[in-house]
Structures are given as C-alpha cells and as structure tokens.
Coordinates of C-alpha atoms and ligand atoms in Angstrom, one line a residue:
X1 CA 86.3 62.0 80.6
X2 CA 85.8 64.3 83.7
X3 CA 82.5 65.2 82.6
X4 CA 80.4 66.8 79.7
X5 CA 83.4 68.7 77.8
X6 CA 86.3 67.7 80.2
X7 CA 89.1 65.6 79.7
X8 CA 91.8 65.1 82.5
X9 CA 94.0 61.8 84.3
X10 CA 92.5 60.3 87.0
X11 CA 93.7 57.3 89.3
X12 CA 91.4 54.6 89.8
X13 CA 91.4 50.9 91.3
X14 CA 91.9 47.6 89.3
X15 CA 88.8 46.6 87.6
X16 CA 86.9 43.7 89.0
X17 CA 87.2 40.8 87.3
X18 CA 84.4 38.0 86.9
X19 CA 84.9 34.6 86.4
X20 CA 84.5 34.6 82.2
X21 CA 86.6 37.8 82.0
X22 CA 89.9 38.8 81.6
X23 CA 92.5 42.0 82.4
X24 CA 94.4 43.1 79.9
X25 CA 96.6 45.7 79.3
X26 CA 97.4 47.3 76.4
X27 CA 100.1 47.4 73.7
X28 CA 98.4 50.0 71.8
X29 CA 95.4 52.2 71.5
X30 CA 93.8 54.9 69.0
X31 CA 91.1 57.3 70.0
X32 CA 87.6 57.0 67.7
X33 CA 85.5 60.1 66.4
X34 CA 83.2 58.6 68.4
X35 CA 85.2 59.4 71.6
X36 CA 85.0 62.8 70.3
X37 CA 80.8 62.7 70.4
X38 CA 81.1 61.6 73.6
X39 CA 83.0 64.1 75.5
X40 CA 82.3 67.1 73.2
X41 CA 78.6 66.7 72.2
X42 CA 77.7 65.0 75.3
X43 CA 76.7 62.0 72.9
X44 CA 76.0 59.6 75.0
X45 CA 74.9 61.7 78.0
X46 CA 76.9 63.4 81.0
X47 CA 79.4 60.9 82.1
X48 CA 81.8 61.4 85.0
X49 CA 85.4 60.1 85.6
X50 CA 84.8 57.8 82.9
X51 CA 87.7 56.4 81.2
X52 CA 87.8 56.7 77.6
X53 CA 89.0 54.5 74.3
X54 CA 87.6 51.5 73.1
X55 CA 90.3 50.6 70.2
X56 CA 92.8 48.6 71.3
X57 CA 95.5 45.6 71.0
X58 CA 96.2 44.5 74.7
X59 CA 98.0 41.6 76.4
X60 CA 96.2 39.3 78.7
X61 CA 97.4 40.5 82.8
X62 CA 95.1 37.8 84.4
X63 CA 91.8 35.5 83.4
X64 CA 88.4 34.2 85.5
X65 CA 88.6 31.1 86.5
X66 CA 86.0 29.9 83.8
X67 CA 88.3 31.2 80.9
X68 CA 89.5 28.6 78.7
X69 CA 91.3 29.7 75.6
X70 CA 93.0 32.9 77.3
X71 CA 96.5 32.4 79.2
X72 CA 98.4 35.6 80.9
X73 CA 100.6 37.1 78.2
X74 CA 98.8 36.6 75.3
X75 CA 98.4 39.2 72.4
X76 CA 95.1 39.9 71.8
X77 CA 93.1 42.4 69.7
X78 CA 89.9 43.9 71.7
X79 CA 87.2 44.9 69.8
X80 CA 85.2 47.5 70.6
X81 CA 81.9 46.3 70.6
X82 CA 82.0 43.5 73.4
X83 CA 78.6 41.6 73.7
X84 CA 76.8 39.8 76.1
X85 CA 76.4 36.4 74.3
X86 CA 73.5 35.0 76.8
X87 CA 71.3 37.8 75.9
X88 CA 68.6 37.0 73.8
X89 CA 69.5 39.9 71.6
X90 CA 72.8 38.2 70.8
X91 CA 70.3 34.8 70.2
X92 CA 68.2 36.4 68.0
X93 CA 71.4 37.6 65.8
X94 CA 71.9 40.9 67.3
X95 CA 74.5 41.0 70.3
X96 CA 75.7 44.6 69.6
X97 CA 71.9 45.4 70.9
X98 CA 72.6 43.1 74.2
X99 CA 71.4 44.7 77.0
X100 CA 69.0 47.4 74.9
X101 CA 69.6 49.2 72.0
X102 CA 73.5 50.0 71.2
X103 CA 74.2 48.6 74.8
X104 CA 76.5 45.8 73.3
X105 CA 79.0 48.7 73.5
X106 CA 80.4 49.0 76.6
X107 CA 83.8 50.5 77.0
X108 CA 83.7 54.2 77.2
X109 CA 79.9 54.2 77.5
X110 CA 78.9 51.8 80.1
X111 CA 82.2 50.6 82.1
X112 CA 85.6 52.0 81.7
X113 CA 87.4 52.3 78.5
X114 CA 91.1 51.1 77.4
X115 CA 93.1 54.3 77.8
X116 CA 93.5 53.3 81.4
X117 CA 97.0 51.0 82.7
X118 CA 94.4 47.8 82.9
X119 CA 90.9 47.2 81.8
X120 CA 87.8 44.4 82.0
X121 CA 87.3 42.6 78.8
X122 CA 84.0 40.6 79.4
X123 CA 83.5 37.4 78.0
X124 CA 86.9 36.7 77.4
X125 CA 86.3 33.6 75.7
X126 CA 83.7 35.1 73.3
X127 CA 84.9 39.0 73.0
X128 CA 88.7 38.6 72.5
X129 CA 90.7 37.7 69.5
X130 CA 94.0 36.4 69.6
X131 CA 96.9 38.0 67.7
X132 CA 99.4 35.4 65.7
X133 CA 103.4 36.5 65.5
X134 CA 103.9 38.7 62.9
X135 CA 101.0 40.6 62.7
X136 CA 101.8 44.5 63.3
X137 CA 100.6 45.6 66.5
X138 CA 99.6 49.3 64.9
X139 CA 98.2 48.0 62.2
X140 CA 95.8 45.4 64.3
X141 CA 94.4 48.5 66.3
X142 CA 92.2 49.5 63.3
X143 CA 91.0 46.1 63.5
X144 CA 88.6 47.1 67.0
X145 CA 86.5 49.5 65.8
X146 CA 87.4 51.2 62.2
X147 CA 87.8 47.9 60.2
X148 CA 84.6 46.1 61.4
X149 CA 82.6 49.3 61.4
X150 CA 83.4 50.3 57.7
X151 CA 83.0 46.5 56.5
X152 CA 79.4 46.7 58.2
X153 CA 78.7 49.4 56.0
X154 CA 79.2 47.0 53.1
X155 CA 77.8 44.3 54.8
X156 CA 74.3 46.0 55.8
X157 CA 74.1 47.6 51.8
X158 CA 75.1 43.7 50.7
X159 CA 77.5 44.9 48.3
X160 CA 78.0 42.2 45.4
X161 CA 80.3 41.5 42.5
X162 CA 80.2 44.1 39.9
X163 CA 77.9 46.5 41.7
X164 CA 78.5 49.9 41.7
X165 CA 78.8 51.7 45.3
X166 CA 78.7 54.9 46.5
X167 CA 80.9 55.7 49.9
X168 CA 79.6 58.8 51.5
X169 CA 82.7 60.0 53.7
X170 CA 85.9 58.5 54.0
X171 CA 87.3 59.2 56.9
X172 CA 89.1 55.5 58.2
X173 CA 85.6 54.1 58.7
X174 CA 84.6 55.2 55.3
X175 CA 87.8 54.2 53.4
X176 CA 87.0 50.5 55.1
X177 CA 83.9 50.7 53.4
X178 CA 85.9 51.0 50.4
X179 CA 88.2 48.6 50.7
X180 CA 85.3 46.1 51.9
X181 CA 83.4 46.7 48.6
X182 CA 86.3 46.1 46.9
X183 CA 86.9 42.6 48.7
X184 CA 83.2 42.2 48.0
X185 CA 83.9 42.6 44.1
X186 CA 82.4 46.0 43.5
X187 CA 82.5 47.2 40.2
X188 CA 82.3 51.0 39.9
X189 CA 83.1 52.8 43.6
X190 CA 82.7 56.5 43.9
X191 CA 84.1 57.8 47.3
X192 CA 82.8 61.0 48.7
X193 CA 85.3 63.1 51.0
X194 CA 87.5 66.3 50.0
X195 CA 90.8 65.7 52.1
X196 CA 93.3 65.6 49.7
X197 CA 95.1 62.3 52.2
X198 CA 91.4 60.6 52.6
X199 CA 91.5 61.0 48.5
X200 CA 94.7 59.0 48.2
X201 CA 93.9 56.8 50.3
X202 CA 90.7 55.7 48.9
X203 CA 92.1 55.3 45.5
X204 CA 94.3 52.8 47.3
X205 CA 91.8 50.4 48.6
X206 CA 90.1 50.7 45.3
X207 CA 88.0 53.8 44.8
X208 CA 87.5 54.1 41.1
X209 CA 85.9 57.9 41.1
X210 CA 85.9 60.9 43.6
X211 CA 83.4 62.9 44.6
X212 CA 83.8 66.4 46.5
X213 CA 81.2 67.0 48.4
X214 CA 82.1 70.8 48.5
X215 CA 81.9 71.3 44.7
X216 CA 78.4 70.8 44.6
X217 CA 75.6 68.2 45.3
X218 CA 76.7 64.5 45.7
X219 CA 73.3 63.5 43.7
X220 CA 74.3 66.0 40.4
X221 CA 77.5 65.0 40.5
X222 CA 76.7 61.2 40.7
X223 CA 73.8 61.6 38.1
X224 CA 76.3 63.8 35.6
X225 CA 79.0 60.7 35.9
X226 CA 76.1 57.4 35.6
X227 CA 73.5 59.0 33.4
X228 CA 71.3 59.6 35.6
X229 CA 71.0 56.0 36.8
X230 CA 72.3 56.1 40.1
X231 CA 74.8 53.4 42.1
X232 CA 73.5 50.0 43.3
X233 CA 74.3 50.6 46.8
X234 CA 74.9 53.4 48.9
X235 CA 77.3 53.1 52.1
X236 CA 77.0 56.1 54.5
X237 CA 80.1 56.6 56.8
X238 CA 80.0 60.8 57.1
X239 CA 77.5 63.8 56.6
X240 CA 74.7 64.3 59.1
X241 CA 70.4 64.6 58.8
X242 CA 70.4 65.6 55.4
X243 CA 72.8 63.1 53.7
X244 CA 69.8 60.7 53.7
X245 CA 68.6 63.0 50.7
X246 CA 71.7 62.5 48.5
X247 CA 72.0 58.9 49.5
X248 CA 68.0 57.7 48.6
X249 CA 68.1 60.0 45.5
X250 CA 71.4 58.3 44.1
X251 CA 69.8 55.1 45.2
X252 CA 68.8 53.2 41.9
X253 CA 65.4 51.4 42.6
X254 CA 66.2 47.9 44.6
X255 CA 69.0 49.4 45.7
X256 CA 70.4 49.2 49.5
X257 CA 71.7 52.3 51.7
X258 CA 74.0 51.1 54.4
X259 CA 74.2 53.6 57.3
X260 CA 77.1 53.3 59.8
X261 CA 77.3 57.2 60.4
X262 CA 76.2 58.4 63.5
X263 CA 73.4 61.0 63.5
X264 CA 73.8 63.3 66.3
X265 CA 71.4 66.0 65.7
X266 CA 68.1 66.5 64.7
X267 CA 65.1 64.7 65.5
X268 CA 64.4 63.2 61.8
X269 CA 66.8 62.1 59.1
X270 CA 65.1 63.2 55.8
X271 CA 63.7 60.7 53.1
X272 CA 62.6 62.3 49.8
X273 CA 59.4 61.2 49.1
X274 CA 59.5 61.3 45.5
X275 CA 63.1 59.7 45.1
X276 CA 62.1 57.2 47.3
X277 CA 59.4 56.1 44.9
X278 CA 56.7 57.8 46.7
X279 CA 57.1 54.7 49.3
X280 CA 57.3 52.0 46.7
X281 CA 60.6 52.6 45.3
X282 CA 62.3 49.5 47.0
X283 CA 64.9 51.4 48.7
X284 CA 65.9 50.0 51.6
X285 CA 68.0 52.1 54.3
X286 CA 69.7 49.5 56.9
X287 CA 71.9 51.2 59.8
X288 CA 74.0 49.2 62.3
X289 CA 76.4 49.4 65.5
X290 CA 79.5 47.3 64.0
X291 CA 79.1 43.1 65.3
X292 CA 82.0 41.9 67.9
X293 CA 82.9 38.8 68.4
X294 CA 85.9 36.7 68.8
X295 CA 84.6 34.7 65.3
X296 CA 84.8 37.9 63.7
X297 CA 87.4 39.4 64.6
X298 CA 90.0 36.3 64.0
X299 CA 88.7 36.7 60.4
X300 CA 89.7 39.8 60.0
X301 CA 93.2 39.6 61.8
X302 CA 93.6 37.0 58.9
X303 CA 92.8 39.1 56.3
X304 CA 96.0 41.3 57.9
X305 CA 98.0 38.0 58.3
X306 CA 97.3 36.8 55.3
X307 CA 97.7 40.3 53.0
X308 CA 94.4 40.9 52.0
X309 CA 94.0 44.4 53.5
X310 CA 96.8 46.7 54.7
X311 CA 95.5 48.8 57.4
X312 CA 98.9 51.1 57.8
X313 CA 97.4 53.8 55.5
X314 CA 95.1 54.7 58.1
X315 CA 98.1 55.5 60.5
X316 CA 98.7 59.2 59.7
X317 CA 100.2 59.7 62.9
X318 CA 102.0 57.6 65.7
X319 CA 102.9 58.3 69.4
X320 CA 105.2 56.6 72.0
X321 CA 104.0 56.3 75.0
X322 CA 101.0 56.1 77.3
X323 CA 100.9 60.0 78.9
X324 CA 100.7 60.7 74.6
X325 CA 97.0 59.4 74.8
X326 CA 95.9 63.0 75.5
X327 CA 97.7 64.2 72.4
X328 CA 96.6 61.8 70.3
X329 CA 92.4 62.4 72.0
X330 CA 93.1 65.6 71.6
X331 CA 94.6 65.1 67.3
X332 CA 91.5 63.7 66.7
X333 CA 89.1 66.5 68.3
X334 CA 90.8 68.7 66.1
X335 CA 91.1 66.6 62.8
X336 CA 93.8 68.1 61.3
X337 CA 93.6 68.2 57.3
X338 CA 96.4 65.3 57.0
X339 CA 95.1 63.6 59.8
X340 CA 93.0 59.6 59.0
X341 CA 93.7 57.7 62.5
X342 CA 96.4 58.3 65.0
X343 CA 98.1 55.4 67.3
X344 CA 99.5 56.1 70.6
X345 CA 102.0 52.4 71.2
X346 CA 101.9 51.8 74.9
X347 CA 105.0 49.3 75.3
X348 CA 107.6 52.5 74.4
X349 CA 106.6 54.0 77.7
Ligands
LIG1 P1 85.7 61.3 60.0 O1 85.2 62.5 60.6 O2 87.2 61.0 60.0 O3 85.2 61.2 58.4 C1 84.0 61.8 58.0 C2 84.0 61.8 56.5 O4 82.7 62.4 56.1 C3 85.1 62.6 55.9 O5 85.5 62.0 54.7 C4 84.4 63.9 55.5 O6 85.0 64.6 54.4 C5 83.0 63.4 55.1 N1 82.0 64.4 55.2 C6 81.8 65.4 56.1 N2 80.8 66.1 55.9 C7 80.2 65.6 54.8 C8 79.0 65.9 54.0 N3 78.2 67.0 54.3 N4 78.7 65.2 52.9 C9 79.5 64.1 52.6 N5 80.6 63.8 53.3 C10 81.0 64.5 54.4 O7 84.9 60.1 60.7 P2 85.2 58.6 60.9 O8 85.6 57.9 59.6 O9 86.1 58.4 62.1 O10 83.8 58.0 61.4 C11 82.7 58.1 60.6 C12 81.4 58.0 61.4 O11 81.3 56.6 61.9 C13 81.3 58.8 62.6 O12 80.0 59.4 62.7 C14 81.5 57.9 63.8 O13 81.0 58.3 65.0 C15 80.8 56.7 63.2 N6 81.2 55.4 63.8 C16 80.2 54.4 63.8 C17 80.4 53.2 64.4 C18 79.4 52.1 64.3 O14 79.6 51.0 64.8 N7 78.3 52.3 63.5 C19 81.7 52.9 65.0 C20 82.7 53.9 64.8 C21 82.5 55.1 64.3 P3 86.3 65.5 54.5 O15 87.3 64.8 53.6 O16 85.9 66.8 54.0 O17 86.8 65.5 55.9
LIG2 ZN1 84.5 53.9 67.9

C-alpha cells in the first residue's frame, strides 16, 4: 500500500527481529476483504509504503534467541491476529485488544504485512502454529484469518445443539460461520447471501435454508419460513449500519447476535427499539476482532488434519507465484461473481 487508494512493489530491508520473534517466509498467502478496507476506504487511516496481507502459511527463515519451540524450516500457519501476551488486555481474556482497541492486529495495520519476501512474526512461541505433514498448504491459509474469524461469529452468538441460526453474508468468513454452527450442533441454519457459488457452498458446510437478501427483507422472509418466531442466534458476517435492524428483529427474545462484520460507515448502527423489547428484550449483540494464538490455531489445523472441516471450497481461485499477489489483491477488490477466496502459492516462483 503506497498510500490512501495506491497499491505498487516496493523494496524494503529485512525486518528486525527481537529476541521472542521469528522470520518467516512464506509458502502461501491470500488477500482479505479487509485488505480491501484498508487501501480503498482508507479503513484504517492513510498508511504509506505499508506492506499488505495478513493470511498466510510461512516457513520459519530464522528465530530470537529466546524462541523455544520454533527451529528454521519449519511449516507454520500465521494467524492474522498476533497478540501481545504480556498485556494486560491479553490477561484479562482479551489479547486481540493488546495494545488498545483492535491493536492485537498488527500485520498490515501496524508493522508490515506477509505479501513481502520475509516478515516479523512476534511472539513466536505464542503467535505461530505449526503445520504437521500432510496438511494442504492452500487449504491451511484459510486457517489465518477466514476460519477463526467466521468460528468467532458462532462463538460470540454461543451457538448450541439444535439451535437455529441465522448467517447474515457468506462470503468465506460467513460460510465459516456456517460450518462452525454446524460443528456446534445447530439445528435449523438459514444463510443469507445471493451468489449463486457462496449458495453452494453454504449448503456444503450445512446450511439447511437460503435467504436472498435481494428478494426482499431478510426479517419477512425469515418470519414467512419460522412463523414468525425468529432464529435462536443471529451471526453477522456481511451488510453494513442497517443490518442491525434485520438481525435484532429476527432475534427471538434471549437470543444472541454475533457480529464479526466490519462497519465502516456511519456513525450509529441502528437497534429497533421496539424489536428489541423496548430495551428489555434480552437481546444481546456481541462483536469481536477474531482471537490468535498458537493454542487456537493448532486446534483448528486439527480439525483440517483430522477431516472435520474442508476448507478447499473456499479456494475459487489459485495463482503461482509471488509477483501474482497483485492479481490476486486486485481479484478480490473486484469480487468477481464466482469469486469466495483466492490463493497466490509462493514456492512455484
Ligand atoms: P464478502 O464481501 O466476501 O461477503 C460478504 C457477504 O455479505 C456476501 O455473502 C454478500 O452477499 C453479503 N451481503 C452483502 N450485502 C448484504 C446485505 N445488504 N444484506 C445481507 N447480506 C449482504 O466478505 P468476507 O466474507 O470476506 O468478510 C466479511 C466481513 O468480515 C468483512 O466486513 C470483513 O472486513 C470482515 N472481517 C472481520 C474480521 C474480524 O476479525 N472480525 C476478520 C476478517 C474479515 P452476496 O452473495 O450478494 O455477495
Ligand atoms: Zn483479514
């Protein structure tokens, strides 16, 4: 990112590496919507020769001397969110918020990003995951950002056995909320989206009924098909401001709205007053920056090891070769309509 708006290749020095961290360079990469935000809607404010990407499978260049369980040549998955584990945020339960609010995520926004030759990974020890043999390389990129992210979703609306959940956008974070919920023993999940792939998809990780947005309200359309009840939990993951009024009115009483979307415009995101019980309908909306953490994201590299989620359906498209990052940034400015996640594989270079 070249600034506000401009993308371009620029040559800079190794990054420094401290004692706990580690250089890594890496195998594969995929851009993130949010990557997007950042250069074309100024999301995070005017950044300059700041490299982008935060979604990546690396291997290990060089460690800190304080490094334990990282050697040179190890495959490792890099999540996006990388946390300072001596804050007290991360003490109190919260490390994504180390630092100050959303601060836990650093690459692209505070330090340099992955699509670079090298980056820093921080807190080796605590940040990185390692990658067993056998576990695709393409498939273990959707495990930095869009797998963690979308199971948040389910995680903040505490989806449990038999509930029924609504998925508001399914895009690859959303369709992780889906498949999350269904590892979470959902009964009934409606998924919200209108791309005919996205669609597919989300039957595939265990959507049970589709909702198009673009044929009408999400709230009609969910009251027409549960009599007017509602779902038990709502999981946001597309939309903007005024989704909020779809999700708390399809919200049965005691329900939970999950919110991993991210708002960027407006000052307010709209609550109903009188679907939200007039303030005393026990509606709670959560929202969260997805949790890092080597803990975490060993657990979910097992669910690929072991079967239990098959993240290839996100990979619409593939590229070989570093210089393709631009094409594959570019892909996912542009969002074609058969588009869910790209992958650009380094190691073909
Ligand atoms: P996509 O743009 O790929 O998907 C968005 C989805 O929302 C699509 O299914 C789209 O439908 C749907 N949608 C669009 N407009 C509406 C609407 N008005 N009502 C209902 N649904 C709508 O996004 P991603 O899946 O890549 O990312 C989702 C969000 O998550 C982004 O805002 C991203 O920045 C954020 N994010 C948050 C993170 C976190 O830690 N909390 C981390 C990573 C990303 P259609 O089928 O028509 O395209
Ligand atoms: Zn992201």
């Amino acid at each position: 990112m070249l600034g506000i708006g401009r993308t371009g290749w620029i040559e800079k020095n190794t990054p420094e590496c401290g004692p706990l961290d580690a250089l890594v360079k890496p195998l594969a990469v995929s851009p993130c919507t949010s990557d997007i935000h950042t250069v074309w809607e100024g999301a995070i404010g005017d950044r300059h020769d700041m490299i982008l990407g935060h979604e990546a499978v690396g291997e290990v260049v060089s460690v800190g001397s304080l490094v334990r369980d990282f050697k040179p040549g190890d495959r490792v998955l890099v999540p996006a969110i990388t946390p300072d584990w001596g804050s007290l945020e991360a003490e109190a339960g919260f490390s994504m918020h180390s630092g100050g609010m959303l601060a836990g995520w650093k690459f692209s926004n505070f330090k340099d990003g992955v699509f670079a030759e090298c980056f820093m990974v921080n807190e080796a020890d605590a940040n990185l995951a390692l990658l067993p043999d056998g576990v695709d390389i393409a498939s273990a990129v959707m495990l930095s950002d869009m797998v963690p992210t979308g199971f948040h979703g389910a995680e903040l609306a505490r989806v449990q056995y038999g509930e029924s959940v609504c998925v508001i956008g399914i895009g690859p974070v959303g369709l992780m909320s889906v498949a999350a919920s269904a590892l979470r023993g959902a009964g009934r999940i409606f998924a919200v989206g209108s791309r005919p792939r996205c669609v597919d998809a989300a039957k595939q990780y265990g959507a049970t009924d589709i909702i198009n947005y673009r044929d009408g309200s999400i709230s009609e359309q969910i009251a027409a098909l549960t009599g007017g009840r509602g779902v038990d939990k709502v999981i946001v993951a597309g939309g903007d401001n005024d989704t909020f009024i779809d999700a708390v009115k399809i919200c049965a009483p005691g329900g939970i709205i999950g919110n991993v979307n991210y708002l960027g415009s407006g000052d307010y995101v709209k609550i109903p007053r009188v679907e939200w019980g007039c303030g005393m309908g026990h509606k709670t909306i959560a929202g969260g920056l997805m949790p890092g953490g080597r803990l975490r994201m060993e657990r979910l590299v097992s669910l690929l090891k072991y079967g239990r989620l098959d993240t290839s359906i996100l990979l619409t498209h593939r590229f070989d070769g570093f210089s393709h990052i631009e094409d594959a940034l570019f892909l996912m400015r542009d969002k074609p309509r058969d588009l869910i996640k790209p992958v650009v594989m380094i190691e073909s270079d």
